[in-house]
Amino acid sequence: MRAISGEVVVSMATVSRLLRPAGLNRLTKTALQEWAYARRYAYADQRAAHLPQRLHDYNWHRPHAGLNHQTPISKLGTPVNNLMALHI
C-alpha cells in the first residue's frame, strides 16, 4: 500500500493477496454458515436486508483465528480513539 497526496492507493499485488482463493472460500463458507443458512428467511429480500448487519458484525466484532483471534478492523492500525469515529 502506498500513499499519494493523502490518498491510500492499493497495489494490484495487495489486491491479489487479499483475494486468494482460500480466503474467498473461507469467507463464502462462513457467510453461508453464519448468515445465509443460520436462520430461516421467508424471502431472499429478508436475507439480503440482513447482510449489512452481518458484515458489520463479521468485520467489527467477530474474532478470526487467522488474525490471532482479533477482528479484521483491528488490523487497520487505527488508534482506538479514531475507531469510534468509524464505528456506526
Backbone atoms as SQL, in Angstrom:
CREATE TABLE atoms (id INTEGER PRIMARY KEY, chain TEXT, resi INTEGER, resn TEXT, atom TEXT, x REAL, y REAL, z REAL);
INSERT INTO atoms VALUES
  (1, 'A', 1, 'MET', 'N', 0.849, -1.158, 0.000),
  (2, 'A', 1, 'MET', 'CA', 0.000, 0.000, 0.000),
  (3, 'A', 1, 'MET', 'C', 0.901, 1.228, 0.000),
  (4, 'A', 2, 'ARG', 'N', 0.519, 2.239, -0.749),
  (5, 'A', 2, 'ARG', 'CA', 1.284, 3.464, -0.743),
  (6, 'A', 2, 'ARG', 'C', 0.348, 4.656, -0.713),
  (7, 'A', 3, 'ALA', 'N', 0.834, 5.740, -0.184),
  (8, 'A', 3, 'ALA', 'CA', 0.018, 6.949, -0.078),
  (9, 'A', 3, 'ALA', 'C', 0.463, 7.959, -1.121),
  (10, 'A', 4, 'ILE', 'N', -0.492, 8.516, -1.840),
  (11, 'A', 4, 'ILE', 'CA', -0.218, 9.549, -2.821),
  (12, 'A', 4, 'ILE', 'C', -1.108, 10.732, -2.491),
  (13, 'A', 5, 'SER', 'N', -0.508, 11.852, -2.164),
  (14, 'A', 5, 'SER', 'CA', -1.253, 13.085, -1.850),
  (15, 'A', 5, 'SER', 'C', -2.344, 12.853, -0.816),
  (16, 'A', 6, 'GLY', 'N', -2.052, 12.087, 0.218),
  (17, 'A', 6, 'GLY', 'CA', -3.021, 11.857, 1.276),
  (18, 'A', 6, 'GLY', 'C', -4.034, 10.772, 0.964),
  (19, 'A', 7, 'GLU', 'N', -4.017, 10.226, -0.234),
  (20, 'A', 7, 'GLU', 'CA', -4.942, 9.147, -0.577),
  (21, 'A', 7, 'GLU', 'C', -4.222, 7.811, -0.473),
  (22, 'A', 8, 'VAL', 'N', -4.943, 6.794, -0.061),
  (23, 'A', 8, 'VAL', 'CA', -4.362, 5.460, 0.021),
  (24, 'A', 8, 'VAL', 'C', -4.590, 4.761, -1.308),
  (25, 'A', 9, 'VAL', 'N', -3.534, 4.280, -1.899),
  (26, 'A', 9, 'VAL', 'CA', -3.607, 3.561, -3.155),
  (27, 'A', 9, 'VAL', 'C', -3.191, 2.126, -2.878),
  (28, 'A', 10, 'VAL', 'N', -4.009, 1.185, -3.268),
  (29, 'A', 10, 'VAL', 'CA', -3.717, -0.225, -3.035),
  (30, 'A', 10, 'VAL', 'C', -3.189, -0.817, -4.332),
  (31, 'A', 11, 'SER', 'N', -2.039, -1.428, -4.264),
  (32, 'A', 11, 'SER', 'CA', -1.442, -2.014, -5.460),
  (33, 'A', 11, 'SER', 'C', -2.169, -3.301, -5.842),
  (34, 'A', 12, 'MET', 'N', -2.028, -3.696, -7.091),
  (35, 'A', 12, 'MET', 'CA', -2.662, -4.933, -7.559),
  (36, 'A', 12, 'MET', 'C', -2.087, -6.148, -6.833),
  (37, 'A', 13, 'ALA', 'N', -0.822, -6.082, -6.426),
  (38, 'A', 13, 'ALA', 'CA', -0.232, -7.194, -5.670),
  (39, 'A', 13, 'ALA', 'C', -0.963, -7.368, -4.349),
  (40, 'A', 14, 'THR', 'N', -1.311, -6.249, -3.708),
  (41, 'A', 14, 'THR', 'CA', -2.047, -6.315, -2.444),
  (42, 'A', 14, 'THR', 'C', -3.428, -6.903, -2.683),
  (43, 'A', 15, 'VAL', 'N', -4.082, -6.464, -3.738),
  (44, 'A', 15, 'VAL', 'CA', -5.423, -6.973, -4.049),
  (45, 'A', 15, 'VAL', 'C', -5.373, -8.466, -4.322),
  (46, 'A', 16, 'SER', 'N', -4.403, -8.920, -5.102),
  (47, 'A', 16, 'SER', 'CA', -4.339, -10.348, -5.413),
  (48, 'A', 16, 'SER', 'C', -4.053, -11.187, -4.170),
  (49, 'A', 17, 'ARG', 'N', -3.252, -10.631, -3.236),
  (50, 'A', 17, 'ARG', 'CA', -3.001, -11.348, -1.981),
  (51, 'A', 17, 'ARG', 'C', -4.284, -11.455, -1.168),
  (52, 'A', 18, 'LEU', 'N', -5.068, -10.376, -1.149),
  (53, 'A', 18, 'LEU', 'CA', -6.295, -10.366, -0.364),
  (54, 'A', 18, 'LEU', 'C', -7.347, -11.294, -0.944),
  (55, 'A', 19, 'LEU', 'N', -7.309, -11.490, -2.242),
  (56, 'A', 19, 'LEU', 'CA', -8.348, -12.283, -2.902),
  (57, 'A', 19, 'LEU', 'C', -7.871, -13.681, -3.275),
  (58, 'A', 20, 'ARG', 'N', -7.029, -14.234, -2.482),
  (59, 'A', 20, 'ARG', 'CA', -6.595, -15.610, -2.717),
  (60, 'A', 20, 'ARG', 'C', -7.801, -16.539, -2.636),
  (61, 'A', 21, 'PRO', 'N', -7.834, -17.564, -3.448),
  (62, 'A', 21, 'PRO', 'CA', -8.980, -18.474, -3.420),
  (63, 'A', 21, 'PRO', 'C', -9.275, -19.046, -2.037),
  (64, 'A', 22, 'ALA', 'N', -8.262, -19.378, -1.263),
  (65, 'A', 22, 'ALA', 'CA', -8.507, -19.943, 0.070),
  (66, 'A', 22, 'ALA', 'C', -9.250, -18.946, 0.945),
  (67, 'A', 23, 'GLY', 'N', -8.874, -17.686, 0.868),
  (68, 'A', 23, 'GLY', 'CA', -9.545, -16.658, 1.651),
  (69, 'A', 23, 'GLY', 'C', -10.976, -16.453, 1.210),
  (70, 'A', 24, 'LEU', 'N', -11.202, -16.463, -0.081),
  (71, 'A', 24, 'LEU', 'CA', -12.565, -16.323, -0.588),
  (72, 'A', 24, 'LEU', 'C', -13.411, -17.530, -0.223),
  (73, 'A', 25, 'ASN', 'N', -12.835, -18.709, -0.317),
  (74, 'A', 25, 'ASN', 'CA', -13.575, -19.914, 0.062),
  (75, 'A', 25, 'ASN', 'C', -13.970, -19.869, 1.529),
  (76, 'A', 26, 'ARG', 'N', -13.068, -19.409, 2.391),
  (77, 'A', 26, 'ARG', 'CA', -13.369, -19.327, 3.818),
  (78, 'A', 26, 'ARG', 'C', -14.457, -18.296, 4.084),
  (79, 'A', 27, 'LEU', 'N', -14.382, -17.153, 3.427),
  (80, 'A', 27, 'LEU', 'CA', -15.410, -16.131, 3.589),
  (81, 'A', 27, 'LEU', 'C', -16.767, -16.652, 3.124),
  (82, 'A', 28, 'THR', 'N', -16.788, -17.330, 1.991),
  (83, 'A', 28, 'THR', 'CA', -18.041, -17.882, 1.470),
  (84, 'A', 28, 'THR', 'C', -18.612, -18.912, 2.429),
  (85, 'A', 29, 'LYS', 'N', -17.775, -19.815, 2.915),
  (86, 'A', 29, 'LYS', 'CA', -18.242, -20.854, 3.839),
  (87, 'A', 29, 'LYS', 'C', -18.790, -20.233, 5.119),
  (88, 'A', 30, 'THR', 'N', -18.075, -19.249, 5.668),
  (89, 'A', 30, 'THR', 'CA', -18.532, -18.578, 6.886),
  (90, 'A', 30, 'THR', 'C', -19.830, -17.843, 6.652),
  (91, 'A', 31, 'ALA', 'N', -19.938, -17.151, 5.530),
  (92, 'A', 31, 'ALA', 'CA', -21.170, -16.422, 5.217),
  (93, 'A', 31, 'ALA', 'C', -22.356, -17.369, 5.111),
  (94, 'A', 32, 'LEU', 'N', -22.161, -18.494, 4.485),
  (95, 'A', 32, 'LEU', 'CA', -23.260, -19.459, 4.366),
  (96, 'A', 32, 'LEU', 'C', -23.661, -20.003, 5.735),
  (97, 'A', 33, 'GLN', 'N', -22.683, -20.350, 6.557),
  (98, 'A', 33, 'GLN', 'CA', -22.979, -20.931, 7.862),
  (99, 'A', 33, 'GLN', 'C', -23.572, -19.924, 8.839),
  (100, 'A', 34, 'GLU', 'N', -23.014, -18.715, 8.863),
  (101, 'A', 34, 'GLU', 'CA', -23.380, -17.752, 9.907),
  (102, 'A', 34, 'GLU', 'C', -24.418, -16.723, 9.460),
  (103, 'A', 35, 'TRP', 'N', -24.692, -16.655, 8.164),
  (104, 'A', 35, 'TRP', 'CA', -25.657, -15.653, 7.702),
  (105, 'A', 35, 'TRP', 'C', -26.764, -16.292, 6.868),
  (106, 'A', 36, 'ALA', 'N', -26.428, -16.839, 5.737),
  (107, 'A', 36, 'ALA', 'CA', -27.445, -17.299, 4.797),
  (108, 'A', 36, 'ALA', 'C', -28.271, -18.464, 5.338),
  (109, 'A', 37, 'TYR', 'N', -27.616, -19.406, 5.996),
  (110, 'A', 37, 'TYR', 'CA', -28.324, -20.597, 6.472),
  (111, 'A', 37, 'TYR', 'C', -28.471, -20.652, 7.985),
  (112, 'A', 38, 'ALA', 'N', -28.067, -19.611, 8.673),
  (113, 'A', 38, 'ALA', 'CA', -28.126, -19.619, 10.140),
  (114, 'A', 38, 'ALA', 'C', -29.560, -19.577, 10.652),
  (115, 'A', 39, 'ARG', 'N', -30.451, -19.001, 9.886),
  (116, 'A', 39, 'ARG', 'CA', -31.862, -18.947, 10.261),
  (117, 'A', 39, 'ARG', 'C', -32.711, -19.019, 9.005),
  (118, 'A', 40, 'ARG', 'N', -33.968, -19.228, 9.188),
  (119, 'A', 40, 'ARG', 'CA', -34.870, -19.303, 8.040),
  (120, 'A', 40, 'ARG', 'C', -35.347, -17.905, 7.658),
  (121, 'A', 41, 'TYR', 'N', -35.340, -17.653, 6.377),
  (122, 'A', 41, 'TYR', 'CA', -35.866, -16.413, 5.840),
  (123, 'A', 41, 'TYR', 'C', -37.033, -16.770, 4.930),
  (124, 'A', 42, 'ALA', 'N', -38.105, -16.012, 5.043),
  (125, 'A', 42, 'ALA', 'CA', -39.271, -16.277, 4.193),
  (126, 'A', 42, 'ALA', 'C', -38.984, -15.881, 2.748),
  (127, 'A', 43, 'TYR', 'N', -38.167, -14.836, 2.577),
  (128, 'A', 43, 'TYR', 'CA', -37.880, -14.327, 1.241),
  (129, 'A', 43, 'TYR', 'C', -36.406, -13.964, 1.134),
  (130, 'A', 44, 'ALA', 'N', -35.881, -14.006, -0.080),
  (131, 'A', 44, 'ALA', 'CA', -34.489, -13.635, -0.320),
  (132, 'A', 44, 'ALA', 'C', -34.243, -12.177, 0.054),
  (133, 'A', 45, 'ASP', 'N', -35.258, -11.333, -0.099),
  (134, 'A', 45, 'ASP', 'CA', -35.112, -9.920, 0.270),
  (135, 'A', 45, 'ASP', 'C', -34.825, -9.763, 1.758),
  (136, 'A', 46, 'GLN', 'N', -35.420, -10.599, 2.579),
  (137, 'A', 46, 'GLN', 'CA', -35.162, -10.552, 4.021),
  (138, 'A', 46, 'GLN', 'C', -33.711, -10.923, 4.308),
  (139, 'A', 47, 'ARG', 'N', -33.235, -11.933, 3.609),
  (140, 'A', 47, 'ARG', 'CA', -31.840, -12.356, 3.781),
  (141, 'A', 47, 'ARG', 'C', -30.907, -11.231, 3.344),
  (142, 'A', 48, 'ALA', 'N', -31.174, -10.622, 2.211),
  (143, 'A', 48, 'ALA', 'CA', -30.339, -9.538, 1.700),
  (144, 'A', 48, 'ALA', 'C', -30.342, -8.339, 2.648),
  (145, 'A', 49, 'ALA', 'N', -31.494, -8.050, 3.248),
  (146, 'A', 49, 'ALA', 'CA', -31.588, -6.919, 4.180),
  (147, 'A', 49, 'ALA', 'C', -30.749, -7.153, 5.435),
  (148, 'A', 50, 'HIS', 'N', -30.532, -8.399, 5.790),
  (149, 'A', 50, 'HIS', 'CA', -29.758, -8.750, 6.978),
  (150, 'A', 50, 'HIS', 'C', -28.246, -8.721, 6.717),
  (151, 'A', 51, 'LEU', 'N', -27.830, -8.730, 5.462),
  (152, 'A', 51, 'LEU', 'CA', -26.412, -8.808, 5.116),
  (153, 'A', 51, 'LEU', 'C', -25.577, -7.640, 5.648),
  (154, 'A', 52, 'PRO', 'N', -25.992, -6.375, 5.523),
  (155, 'A', 52, 'PRO', 'CA', -25.140, -5.292, 6.044),
  (156, 'A', 52, 'PRO', 'C', -24.820, -5.442, 7.536),
  (157, 'A', 53, 'GLN', 'N', -25.793, -5.826, 8.343),
  (158, 'A', 53, 'GLN', 'CA', -25.535, -6.026, 9.772),
  (159, 'A', 53, 'GLN', 'C', -24.594, -7.205, 9.982),
  (160, 'A', 54, 'ARG', 'N', -24.764, -8.249, 9.195),
  (161, 'A', 54, 'ARG', 'CA', -23.895, -9.425, 9.305),
  (162, 'A', 54, 'ARG', 'C', -22.444, -9.068, 8.967),
  (163, 'A', 55, 'LEU', 'N', -22.253, -8.294, 7.901),
  (164, 'A', 55, 'LEU', 'CA', -20.896, -7.897, 7.529),
  (165, 'A', 55, 'LEU', 'C', -20.270, -7.000, 8.591),
  (166, 'A', 56, 'HIS', 'N', -21.076, -6.145, 9.185),
  (167, 'A', 56, 'HIS', 'CA', -20.581, -5.300, 10.271),
  (168, 'A', 56, 'HIS', 'C', -20.112, -6.173, 11.441),
  (169, 'A', 57, 'ASP', 'N', -20.940, -7.099, 11.846),
  (170, 'A', 57, 'ASP', 'CA', -20.573, -7.998, 12.951),
  (171, 'A', 57, 'ASP', 'C', -19.312, -8.792, 12.613),
  (172, 'A', 58, 'TYR', 'N', -19.234, -9.272, 11.376),
  (173, 'A', 58, 'TYR', 'CA', -18.103, -10.080, 10.921),
  (174, 'A', 58, 'TYR', 'C', -16.795, -9.288, 10.987),
  (175, 'A', 59, 'ASN', 'N', -16.836, -8.038, 10.561),
  (176, 'A', 59, 'ASN', 'CA', -15.613, -7.234, 10.485),
  (177, 'A', 59, 'ASN', 'C', -15.258, -6.502, 11.774),
  (178, 'A', 60, 'TRP', 'N', -16.251, -6.147, 12.583),
  (179, 'A', 60, 'TRP', 'CA', -16.001, -5.335, 13.765),
  (180, 'A', 60, 'TRP', 'C', -16.006, -6.117, 15.070),
  (181, 'A', 61, 'HIS', 'N', -16.740, -7.226, 15.130),
  (182, 'A', 61, 'HIS', 'CA', -16.953, -7.887, 16.421),
  (183, 'A', 61, 'HIS', 'C', -16.537, -9.355, 16.474),
  (184, 'A', 62, 'ARG', 'N', -16.439, -10.031, 15.356),
  (185, 'A', 62, 'ARG', 'CA', -16.133, -11.461, 15.350),
  (186, 'A', 62, 'ARG', 'C', -14.624, -11.681, 15.269),
  (187, 'A', 63, 'PRO', 'N', -14.031, -12.333, 16.290),
  (188, 'A', 63, 'PRO', 'CA', -12.606, -12.645, 16.215),
  (189, 'A', 63, 'PRO', 'C', -12.331, -13.702, 15.136),
  (190, 'A', 64, 'HIS', 'N', -11.207, -13.585, 14.478),
  (191, 'A', 64, 'HIS', 'CA', -10.832, -14.505, 13.402),
  (192, 'A', 64, 'HIS', 'C', -9.565, -15.249, 13.810),
  (193, 'A', 65, 'ALA', 'N', -9.590, -16.545, 13.713),
  (194, 'A', 65, 'ALA', 'CA', -8.432, -17.357, 14.095),
  (195, 'A', 65, 'ALA', 'C', -7.201, -16.989, 13.261),
  (196, 'A', 66, 'GLY', 'N', -7.382, -16.712, 11.983),
  (197, 'A', 66, 'GLY', 'CA', -6.272, -16.360, 11.106),
  (198, 'A', 66, 'GLY', 'C', -5.657, -15.006, 11.425),
  (199, 'A', 67, 'LEU', 'N', -6.330, -14.223, 12.247),
  (200, 'A', 67, 'LEU', 'CA', -5.821, -12.912, 12.652),
  (201, 'A', 67, 'LEU', 'C', -5.451, -12.909, 14.134),
  (202, 'A', 68, 'ASN', 'N', -5.047, -14.073, 14.622),
  (203, 'A', 68, 'ASN', 'CA', -4.668, -14.223, 16.027),
  (204, 'A', 68, 'ASN', 'C', -5.828, -13.841, 16.950),
  (205, 'A', 69, 'HIS', 'N', -7.009, -14.252, 16.560),
  (206, 'A', 69, 'HIS', 'CA', -8.249, -14.039, 17.324),
  (207, 'A', 69, 'HIS', 'C', -8.560, -12.557, 17.546),
  (208, 'A', 70, 'GLN', 'N', -8.216, -11.747, 16.548),
  (209, 'A', 70, 'GLN', 'CA', -8.591, -10.339, 16.555),
  (210, 'A', 70, 'GLN', 'C', -9.597, -10.100, 15.443),
  (211, 'A', 71, 'THR', 'N', -10.222, -8.943, 15.467),
  (212, 'A', 71, 'THR', 'CA', -11.180, -8.606, 14.420),
  (213, 'A', 71, 'THR', 'C', -10.445, -7.991, 13.231),
  (214, 'A', 72, 'PRO', 'N', -11.009, -8.121, 12.018),
  (215, 'A', 72, 'PRO', 'CA', -10.363, -7.513, 10.856),
  (216, 'A', 72, 'PRO', 'C', -10.156, -6.003, 11.012),
  (217, 'A', 73, 'ILE', 'N', -11.102, -5.314, 11.619),
  (218, 'A', 73, 'ILE', 'CA', -10.981, -3.856, 11.759),
  (219, 'A', 73, 'ILE', 'C', -9.787, -3.480, 12.630),
  (220, 'A', 74, 'SER', 'N', -9.407, -4.365, 13.546),
  (221, 'A', 74, 'SER', 'CA', -8.256, -4.064, 14.411),
  (222, 'A', 74, 'SER', 'C', -6.954, -4.048, 13.618),
  (223, 'A', 75, 'LYS', 'N', -6.941, -4.648, 12.454),
  (224, 'A', 75, 'LYS', 'CA', -5.736, -4.717, 11.639),
  (225, 'A', 75, 'LYS', 'C', -5.489, -3.448, 10.838),
  (226, 'A', 76, 'LEU', 'N', -6.416, -2.484, 10.901),
  (227, 'A', 76, 'LEU', 'CA', -6.204, -1.218, 10.201),
  (228, 'A', 76, 'LEU', 'C', -5.089, -0.406, 10.825),
  (229, 'A', 77, 'GLY', 'N', -4.798, -0.662, 12.100),
  (230, 'A', 77, 'GLY', 'CA', -3.768, 0.090, 12.784),
  (231, 'A', 77, 'GLY', 'C', -4.229, 1.477, 13.185),
  (232, 'A', 78, 'THR', 'N', -5.536, 1.676, 13.215),
  (233, 'A', 78, 'THR', 'CA', -6.098, 2.964, 13.601),
  (234, 'A', 78, 'THR', 'C', -6.128, 3.052, 15.117),
  (235, 'A', 79, 'PRO', 'N', -5.735, 4.193, 15.676),
  (236, 'A', 79, 'PRO', 'CA', -5.806, 4.347, 17.137),
  (237, 'A', 79, 'PRO', 'C', -7.237, 4.145, 17.639),
  (238, 'A', 80, 'VAL', 'N', -7.354, 3.658, 18.852),
  (239, 'A', 80, 'VAL', 'CA', -8.667, 3.348, 19.429),
  (240, 'A', 80, 'VAL', 'C', -9.589, 4.554, 19.380),
  (241, 'A', 81, 'ASN', 'N', -9.074, 5.755, 19.632),
  (242, 'A', 81, 'ASN', 'CA', -9.921, 6.945, 19.628),
  (243, 'A', 81, 'ASN', 'C', -10.538, 7.195, 18.262),
  (244, 'A', 82, 'ASN', 'N', -9.831, 6.852, 17.188),
  (245, 'A', 82, 'ASN', 'CA', -10.355, 7.052, 15.847),
  (246, 'A', 82, 'ASN', 'C', -11.313, 5.950, 15.434),
  (247, 'A', 83, 'LEU', 'N', -11.227, 4.781, 16.055),
  (248, 'A', 83, 'LEU', 'CA', -12.141, 3.698, 15.700),
  (249, 'A', 83, 'LEU', 'C', -13.583, 4.066, 15.986),
  (250, 'A', 84, 'MET', 'N', -13.803, 4.806, 17.052),
  (251, 'A', 84, 'MET', 'CA', -15.176, 5.180, 17.377),
  (252, 'A', 84, 'MET', 'C', -15.765, 6.062, 16.288),
  (253, 'A', 85, 'ALA', 'N', -14.962, 6.853, 15.623),
  (254, 'A', 85, 'ALA', 'CA', -15.450, 7.691, 14.532),
  (255, 'A', 85, 'ALA', 'C', -15.868, 6.831, 13.338),
  (256, 'A', 86, 'LEU', 'N', -15.212, 5.691, 13.157),
  (257, 'A', 86, 'LEU', 'CA', -15.556, 4.801, 12.052),
  (258, 'A', 86, 'LEU', 'C', -16.732, 3.895, 12.399),
  (259, 'A', 87, 'HIS', 'N', -16.885, 3.563, 13.649),
  (260, 'A', 87, 'HIS', 'CA', -17.885, 2.589, 14.071),
  (261, 'A', 87, 'HIS', 'C', -19.283, 3.205, 14.056),
  (262, 'A', 88, 'ILE', 'N', -20.165, 2.534, 13.351),
  (263, 'A', 88, 'ILE', 'CA', -21.559, 3.017, 13.235),
  (264, 'A', 88, 'ILE', 'C', -22.442, 2.206, 14.144);
